[in-house]
mmCIF file of C-alpha atoms and ligand atoms in Angstrom:
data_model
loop_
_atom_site.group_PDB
_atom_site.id
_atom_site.type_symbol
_atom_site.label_atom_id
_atom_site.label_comp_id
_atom_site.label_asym_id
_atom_site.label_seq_id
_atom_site.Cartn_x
_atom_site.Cartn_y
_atom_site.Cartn_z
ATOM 1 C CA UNK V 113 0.000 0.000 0.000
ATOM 2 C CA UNK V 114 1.336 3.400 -0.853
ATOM 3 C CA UNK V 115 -0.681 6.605 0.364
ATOM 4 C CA UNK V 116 0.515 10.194 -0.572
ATOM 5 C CA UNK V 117 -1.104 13.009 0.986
ATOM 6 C CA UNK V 118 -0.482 16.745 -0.660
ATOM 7 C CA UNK V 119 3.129 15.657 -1.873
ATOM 8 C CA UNK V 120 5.240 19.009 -2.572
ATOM 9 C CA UNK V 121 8.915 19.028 -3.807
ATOM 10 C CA UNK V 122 10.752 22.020 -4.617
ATOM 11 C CA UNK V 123 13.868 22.257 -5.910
ATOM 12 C CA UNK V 124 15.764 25.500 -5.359
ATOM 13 C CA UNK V 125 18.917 26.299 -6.565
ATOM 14 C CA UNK V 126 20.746 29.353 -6.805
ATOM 15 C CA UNK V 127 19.069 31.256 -9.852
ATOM 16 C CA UNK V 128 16.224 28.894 -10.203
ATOM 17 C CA UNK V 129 13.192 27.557 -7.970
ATOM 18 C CA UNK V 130 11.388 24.426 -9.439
ATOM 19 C CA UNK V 131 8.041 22.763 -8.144
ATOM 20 C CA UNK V 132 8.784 19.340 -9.484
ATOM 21 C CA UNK V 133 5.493 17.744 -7.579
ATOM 22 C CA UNK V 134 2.792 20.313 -6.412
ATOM 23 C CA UNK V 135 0.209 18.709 -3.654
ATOM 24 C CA UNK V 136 0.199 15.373 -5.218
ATOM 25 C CA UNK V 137 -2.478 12.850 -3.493
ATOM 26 C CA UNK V 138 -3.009 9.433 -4.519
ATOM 27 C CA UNK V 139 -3.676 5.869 -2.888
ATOM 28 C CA UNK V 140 -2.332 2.901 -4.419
ATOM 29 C CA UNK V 141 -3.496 -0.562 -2.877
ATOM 30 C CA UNK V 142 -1.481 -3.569 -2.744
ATOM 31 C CA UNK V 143 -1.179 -5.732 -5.550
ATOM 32 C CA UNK V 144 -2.076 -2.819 -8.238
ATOM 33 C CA UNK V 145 0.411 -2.385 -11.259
ATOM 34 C CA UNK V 146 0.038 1.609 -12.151
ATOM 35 C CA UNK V 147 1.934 3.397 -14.716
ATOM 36 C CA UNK V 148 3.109 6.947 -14.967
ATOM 37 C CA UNK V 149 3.105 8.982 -17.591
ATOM 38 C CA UNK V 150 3.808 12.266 -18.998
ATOM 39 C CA UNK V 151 6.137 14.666 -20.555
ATOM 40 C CA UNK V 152 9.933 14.946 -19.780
ATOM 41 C CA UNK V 153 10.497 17.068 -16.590
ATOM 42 C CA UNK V 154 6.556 16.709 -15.014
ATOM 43 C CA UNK V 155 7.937 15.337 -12.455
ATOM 44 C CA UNK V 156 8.080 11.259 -12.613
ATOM 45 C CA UNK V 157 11.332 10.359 -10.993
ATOM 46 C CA UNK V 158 10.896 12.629 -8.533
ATOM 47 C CA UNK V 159 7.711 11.097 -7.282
ATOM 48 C CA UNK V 160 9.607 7.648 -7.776
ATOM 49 C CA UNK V 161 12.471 8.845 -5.786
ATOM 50 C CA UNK V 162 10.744 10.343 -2.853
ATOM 51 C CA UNK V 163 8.270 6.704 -2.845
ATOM 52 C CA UNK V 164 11.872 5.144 -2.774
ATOM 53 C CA UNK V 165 13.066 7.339 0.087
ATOM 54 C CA UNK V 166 16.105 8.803 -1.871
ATOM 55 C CA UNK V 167 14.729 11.788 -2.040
ATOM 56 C CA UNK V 168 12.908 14.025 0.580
ATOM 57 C CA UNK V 169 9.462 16.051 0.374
ATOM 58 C CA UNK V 170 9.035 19.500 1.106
ATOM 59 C CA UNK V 171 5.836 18.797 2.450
ATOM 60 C CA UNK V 172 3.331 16.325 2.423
ATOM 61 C CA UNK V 173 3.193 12.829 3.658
ATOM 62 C CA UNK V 174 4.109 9.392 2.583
ATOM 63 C CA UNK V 175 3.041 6.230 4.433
ATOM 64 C CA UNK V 176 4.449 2.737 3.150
ATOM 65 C CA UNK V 177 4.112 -0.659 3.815
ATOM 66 C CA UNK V 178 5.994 -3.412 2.373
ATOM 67 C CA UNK V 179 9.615 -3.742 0.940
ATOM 68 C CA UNK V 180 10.868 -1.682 -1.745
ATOM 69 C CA UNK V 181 12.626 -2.585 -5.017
ATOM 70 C CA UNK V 182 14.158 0.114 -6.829
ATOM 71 C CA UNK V 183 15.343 0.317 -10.378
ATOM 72 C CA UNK V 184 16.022 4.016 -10.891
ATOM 73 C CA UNK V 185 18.312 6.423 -12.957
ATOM 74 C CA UNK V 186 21.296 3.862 -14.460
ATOM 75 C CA UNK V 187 23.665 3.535 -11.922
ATOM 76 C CA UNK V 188 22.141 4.234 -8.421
ATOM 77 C CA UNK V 189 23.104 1.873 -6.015
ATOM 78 C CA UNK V 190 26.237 0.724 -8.301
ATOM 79 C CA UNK V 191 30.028 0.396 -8.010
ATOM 80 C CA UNK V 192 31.462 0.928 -11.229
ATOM 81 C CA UNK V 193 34.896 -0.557 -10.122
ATOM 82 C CA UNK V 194 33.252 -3.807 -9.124
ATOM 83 C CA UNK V 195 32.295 -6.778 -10.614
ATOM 84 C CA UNK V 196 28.794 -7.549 -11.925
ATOM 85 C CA UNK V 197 29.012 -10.077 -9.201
ATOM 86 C CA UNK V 198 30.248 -8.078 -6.654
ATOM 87 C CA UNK V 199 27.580 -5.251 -7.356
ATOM 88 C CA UNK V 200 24.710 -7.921 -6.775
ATOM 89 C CA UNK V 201 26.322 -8.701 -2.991
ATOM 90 C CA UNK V 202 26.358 -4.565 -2.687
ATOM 91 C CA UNK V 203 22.983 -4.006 -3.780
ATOM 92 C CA UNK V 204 22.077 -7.451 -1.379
ATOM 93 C CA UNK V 205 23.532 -5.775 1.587
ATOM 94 C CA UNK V 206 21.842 -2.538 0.817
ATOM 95 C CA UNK V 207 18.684 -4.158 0.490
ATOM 96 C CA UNK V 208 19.424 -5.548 4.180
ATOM 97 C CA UNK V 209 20.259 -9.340 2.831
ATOM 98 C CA UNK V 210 23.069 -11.330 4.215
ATOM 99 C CA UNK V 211 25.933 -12.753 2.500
ATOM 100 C CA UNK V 212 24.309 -16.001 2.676
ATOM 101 C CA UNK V 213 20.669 -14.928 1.761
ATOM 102 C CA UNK V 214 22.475 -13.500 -1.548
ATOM 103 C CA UNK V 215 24.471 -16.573 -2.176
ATOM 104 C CA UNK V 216 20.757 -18.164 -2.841
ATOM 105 C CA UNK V 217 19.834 -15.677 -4.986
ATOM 106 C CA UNK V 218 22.821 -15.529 -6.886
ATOM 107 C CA UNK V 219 22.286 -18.001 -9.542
ATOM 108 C CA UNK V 220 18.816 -16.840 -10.646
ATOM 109 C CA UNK V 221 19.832 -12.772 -10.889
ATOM 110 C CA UNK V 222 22.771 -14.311 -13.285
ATOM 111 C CA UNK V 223 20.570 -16.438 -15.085
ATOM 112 C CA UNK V 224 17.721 -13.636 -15.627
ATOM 113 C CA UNK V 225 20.483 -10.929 -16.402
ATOM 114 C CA UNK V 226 22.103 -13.175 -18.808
ATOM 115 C CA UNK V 227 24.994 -11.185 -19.965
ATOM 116 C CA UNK V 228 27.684 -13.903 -20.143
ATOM 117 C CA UNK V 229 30.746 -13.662 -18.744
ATOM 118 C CA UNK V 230 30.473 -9.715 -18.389
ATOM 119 C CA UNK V 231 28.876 -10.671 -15.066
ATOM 120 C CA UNK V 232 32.577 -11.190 -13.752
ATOM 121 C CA UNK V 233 33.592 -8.129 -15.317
ATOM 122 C CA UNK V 234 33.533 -4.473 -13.931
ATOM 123 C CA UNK V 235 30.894 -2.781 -14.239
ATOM 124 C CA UNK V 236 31.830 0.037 -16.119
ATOM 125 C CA UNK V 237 32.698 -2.234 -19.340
ATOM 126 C CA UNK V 238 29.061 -2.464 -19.911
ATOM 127 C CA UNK V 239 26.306 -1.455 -22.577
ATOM 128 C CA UNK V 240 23.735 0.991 -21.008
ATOM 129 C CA UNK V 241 21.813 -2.143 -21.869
ATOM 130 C CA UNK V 242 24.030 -4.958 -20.341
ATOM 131 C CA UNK V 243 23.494 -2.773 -17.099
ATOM 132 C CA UNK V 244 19.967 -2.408 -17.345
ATOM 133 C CA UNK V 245 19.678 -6.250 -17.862
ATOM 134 C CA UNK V 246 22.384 -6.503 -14.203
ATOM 135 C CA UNK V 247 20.182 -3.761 -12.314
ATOM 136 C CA UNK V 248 16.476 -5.337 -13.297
ATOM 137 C CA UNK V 249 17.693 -8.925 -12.618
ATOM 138 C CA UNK V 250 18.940 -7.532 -8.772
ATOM 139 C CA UNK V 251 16.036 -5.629 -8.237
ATOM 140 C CA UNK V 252 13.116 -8.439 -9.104
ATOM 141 C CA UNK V 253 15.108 -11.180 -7.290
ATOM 142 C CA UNK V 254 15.096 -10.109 -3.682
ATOM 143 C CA UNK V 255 11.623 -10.341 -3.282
ATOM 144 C CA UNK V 256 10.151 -6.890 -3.036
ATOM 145 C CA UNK V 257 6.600 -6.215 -1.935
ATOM 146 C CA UNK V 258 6.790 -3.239 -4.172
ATOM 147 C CA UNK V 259 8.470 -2.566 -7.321
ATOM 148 C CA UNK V 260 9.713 0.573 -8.705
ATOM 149 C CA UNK V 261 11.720 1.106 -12.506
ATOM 150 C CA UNK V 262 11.793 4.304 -14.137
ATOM 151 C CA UNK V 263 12.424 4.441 -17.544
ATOM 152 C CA UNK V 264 15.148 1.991 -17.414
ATOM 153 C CA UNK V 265 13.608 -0.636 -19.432
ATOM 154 C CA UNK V 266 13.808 1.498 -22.403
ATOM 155 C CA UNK V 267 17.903 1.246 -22.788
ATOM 156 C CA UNK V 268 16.819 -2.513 -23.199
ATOM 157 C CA UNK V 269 16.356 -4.664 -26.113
ATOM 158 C CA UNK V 270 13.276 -5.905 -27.077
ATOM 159 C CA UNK V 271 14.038 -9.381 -26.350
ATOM 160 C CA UNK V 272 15.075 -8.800 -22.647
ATOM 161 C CA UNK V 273 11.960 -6.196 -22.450
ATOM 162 C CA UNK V 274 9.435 -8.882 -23.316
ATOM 163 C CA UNK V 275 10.952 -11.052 -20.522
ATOM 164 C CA UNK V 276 10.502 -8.249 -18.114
ATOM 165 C CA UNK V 277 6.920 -7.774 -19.407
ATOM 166 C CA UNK V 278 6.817 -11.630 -18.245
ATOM 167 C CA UNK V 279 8.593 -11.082 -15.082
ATOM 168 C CA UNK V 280 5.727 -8.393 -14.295
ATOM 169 C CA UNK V 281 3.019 -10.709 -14.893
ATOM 170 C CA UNK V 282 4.527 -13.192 -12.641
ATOM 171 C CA UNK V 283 4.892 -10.467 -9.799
ATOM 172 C CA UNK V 284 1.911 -9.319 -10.435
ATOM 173 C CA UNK V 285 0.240 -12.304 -9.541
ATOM 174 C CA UNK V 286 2.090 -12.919 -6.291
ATOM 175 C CA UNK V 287 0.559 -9.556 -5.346
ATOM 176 C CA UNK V 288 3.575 -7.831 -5.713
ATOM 177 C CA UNK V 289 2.674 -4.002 -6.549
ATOM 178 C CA UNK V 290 4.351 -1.985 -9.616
ATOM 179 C CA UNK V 291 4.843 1.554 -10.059
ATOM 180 C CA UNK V 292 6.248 1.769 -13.560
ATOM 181 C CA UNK V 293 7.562 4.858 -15.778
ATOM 182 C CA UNK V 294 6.603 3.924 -19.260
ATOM 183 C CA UNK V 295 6.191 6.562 -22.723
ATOM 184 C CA UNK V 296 4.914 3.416 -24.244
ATOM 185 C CA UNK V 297 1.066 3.445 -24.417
ATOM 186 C CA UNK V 298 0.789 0.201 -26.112
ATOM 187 C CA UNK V 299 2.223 -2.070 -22.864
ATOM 188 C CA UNK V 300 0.915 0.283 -20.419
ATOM 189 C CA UNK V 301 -2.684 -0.276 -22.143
ATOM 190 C CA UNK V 302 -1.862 -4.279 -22.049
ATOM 191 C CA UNK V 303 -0.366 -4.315 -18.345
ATOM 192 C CA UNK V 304 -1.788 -1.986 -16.175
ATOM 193 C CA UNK V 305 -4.420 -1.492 -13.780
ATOM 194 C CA UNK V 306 -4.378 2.248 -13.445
ATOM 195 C CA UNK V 307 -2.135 5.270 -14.819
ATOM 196 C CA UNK V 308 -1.202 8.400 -13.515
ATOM 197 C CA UNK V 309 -0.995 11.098 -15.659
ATOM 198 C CA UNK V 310 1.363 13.584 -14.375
ATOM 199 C CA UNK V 311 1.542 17.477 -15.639
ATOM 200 C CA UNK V 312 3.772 20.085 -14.388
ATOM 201 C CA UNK V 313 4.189 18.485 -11.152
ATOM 202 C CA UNK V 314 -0.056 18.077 -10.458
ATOM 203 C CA UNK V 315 -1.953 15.072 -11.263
ATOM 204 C CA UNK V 316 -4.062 15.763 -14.590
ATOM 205 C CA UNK V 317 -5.718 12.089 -14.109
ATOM 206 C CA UNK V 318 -5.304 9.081 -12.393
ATOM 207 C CA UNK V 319 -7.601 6.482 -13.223
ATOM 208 C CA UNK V 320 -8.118 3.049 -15.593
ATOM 209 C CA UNK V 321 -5.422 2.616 -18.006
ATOM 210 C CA UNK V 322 -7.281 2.010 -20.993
ATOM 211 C CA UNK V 323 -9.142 5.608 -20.308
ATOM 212 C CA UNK V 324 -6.324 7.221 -19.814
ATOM 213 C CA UNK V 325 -4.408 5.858 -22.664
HETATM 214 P P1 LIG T 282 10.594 13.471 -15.260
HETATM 215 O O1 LIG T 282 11.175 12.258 -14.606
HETATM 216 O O2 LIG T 282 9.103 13.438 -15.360
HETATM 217 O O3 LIG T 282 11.214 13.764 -16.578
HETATM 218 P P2 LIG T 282 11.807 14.889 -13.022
HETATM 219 O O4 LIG T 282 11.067 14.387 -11.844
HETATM 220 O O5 LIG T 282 13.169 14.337 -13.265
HETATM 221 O O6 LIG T 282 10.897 14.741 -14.325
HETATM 222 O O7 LIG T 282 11.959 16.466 -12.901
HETATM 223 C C1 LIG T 282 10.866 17.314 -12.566
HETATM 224 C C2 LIG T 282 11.361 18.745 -12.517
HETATM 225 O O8 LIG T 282 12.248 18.923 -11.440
HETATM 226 C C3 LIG T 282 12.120 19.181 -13.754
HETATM 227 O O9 LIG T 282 11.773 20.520 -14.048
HETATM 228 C C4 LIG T 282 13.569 19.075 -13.344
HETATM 229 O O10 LIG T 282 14.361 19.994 -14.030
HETATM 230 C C5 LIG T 282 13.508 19.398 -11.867
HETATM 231 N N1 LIG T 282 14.565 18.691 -11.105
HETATM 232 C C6 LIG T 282 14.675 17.358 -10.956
HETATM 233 N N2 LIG T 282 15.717 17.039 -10.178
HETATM 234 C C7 LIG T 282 16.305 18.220 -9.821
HETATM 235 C C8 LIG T 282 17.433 18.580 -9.014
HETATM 236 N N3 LIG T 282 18.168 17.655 -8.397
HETATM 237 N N4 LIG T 282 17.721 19.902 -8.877
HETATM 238 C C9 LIG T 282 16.959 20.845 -9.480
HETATM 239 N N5 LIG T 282 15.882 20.575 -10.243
HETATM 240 C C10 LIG T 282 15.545 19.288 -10.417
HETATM 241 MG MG1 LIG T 283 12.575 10.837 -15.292
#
């Protein structure tokens, strides 16, 4: 379950004051798979970031419960030094997982990211897709009672996108909840339950996909 109540983020800098998210309510129950959508800069990640807890509200209030999966901007939550390997232990400890609770894990976020013997590699030798493929594989493999990607998926290839569409479905039905940043209207009209339609920072809609589409 994720309730927001009159969600405000500003961002001020020296010259410039930005309202990336102005009084943004919603409710979104467990087991729902919502999309969000609109134009570059209305305010998407942000709203993803503050739901993951990187970033902090100016006002307004956030209540959570269940475990959160993040896949955000390329690179959060990565050592670019490390191994492919090494960077799933990382992102296990981050998420709270033992050494030992990773080791079981290991084999299927390998197998899913499929990227051959990059995965011993360091990171930095990879594809913007070959990371993608590391960073999805981590985040749908420990379990999360929520999932969050941004637009991530879109460095993919199709071929690894379709098995993420099938990885959703899966999730979906194990009640797992998805907050998803898609442009694509066509998988958002096949997938989801709901979309939010963001604009300048307010919600314009948020209601049944295929209406909003
Ligand atoms: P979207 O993901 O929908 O493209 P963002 O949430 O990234 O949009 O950005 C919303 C607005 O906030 C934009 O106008 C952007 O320039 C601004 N913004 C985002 N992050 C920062 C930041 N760290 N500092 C200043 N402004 C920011
Ligand atoms: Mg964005």
């Amino acid at each position: 379950m994720i309730k927001i109540i009159n969600l405000t983020k500003i961002f001020r800098t020296e010259s410039v004051q930005t309202t990336a998210l102005n009084e943004v309510s919603l409710e979104i129950s467990q087991g729902e798979f919502v999309a969000i959508m609109g134009p570059s800069g209305c305010g998407k990640s942000t709203l993803l970031k503050i739901v993951t807890g990187v970033l902090s509200p100016t006002a307004g209030n956030i209540q959570i419960e269940g475990k959160v999966s993040a896949l955000l901007e390329l690179g959060a939550g990565f050592n670019e030094e490390y191994s492919g390997i090494e960077n799933i232990y990382l992102n296990g400890r981050m998420m709270g997982y033992s050494r030992k609770e990773m080791d079981e894990r290991l084999n299927g976020i390998v197998e899913f990211a499929d990227i051959g013997d990059f995965i011993n590699q360091p990171v930095k030798t990879y594809s913007s897709g070959m990371f993608a493929r590391l960073a999805f594989a981590v985040a749908i493999n420990v379990e999360p009672d929520i999932l969050i990607v941004d637009e991530a998926l879109s460095v993919g290839d199709i071929f690894f996108q379709n098995k993420c569409f099938k990885k959703f479905d899966e999730l979906k039905r194990n009640g797992v909840t998805i907050l998803f940043v898609s442009h694509d209207i066509g998988s958002v009209r096949q997938m989801c339950s709901r979309v939010l339609w963001l604009d300048h920072g307010t919600v314009r809609a948020f209601g049944e996909a295929a209406h909003i589409c």
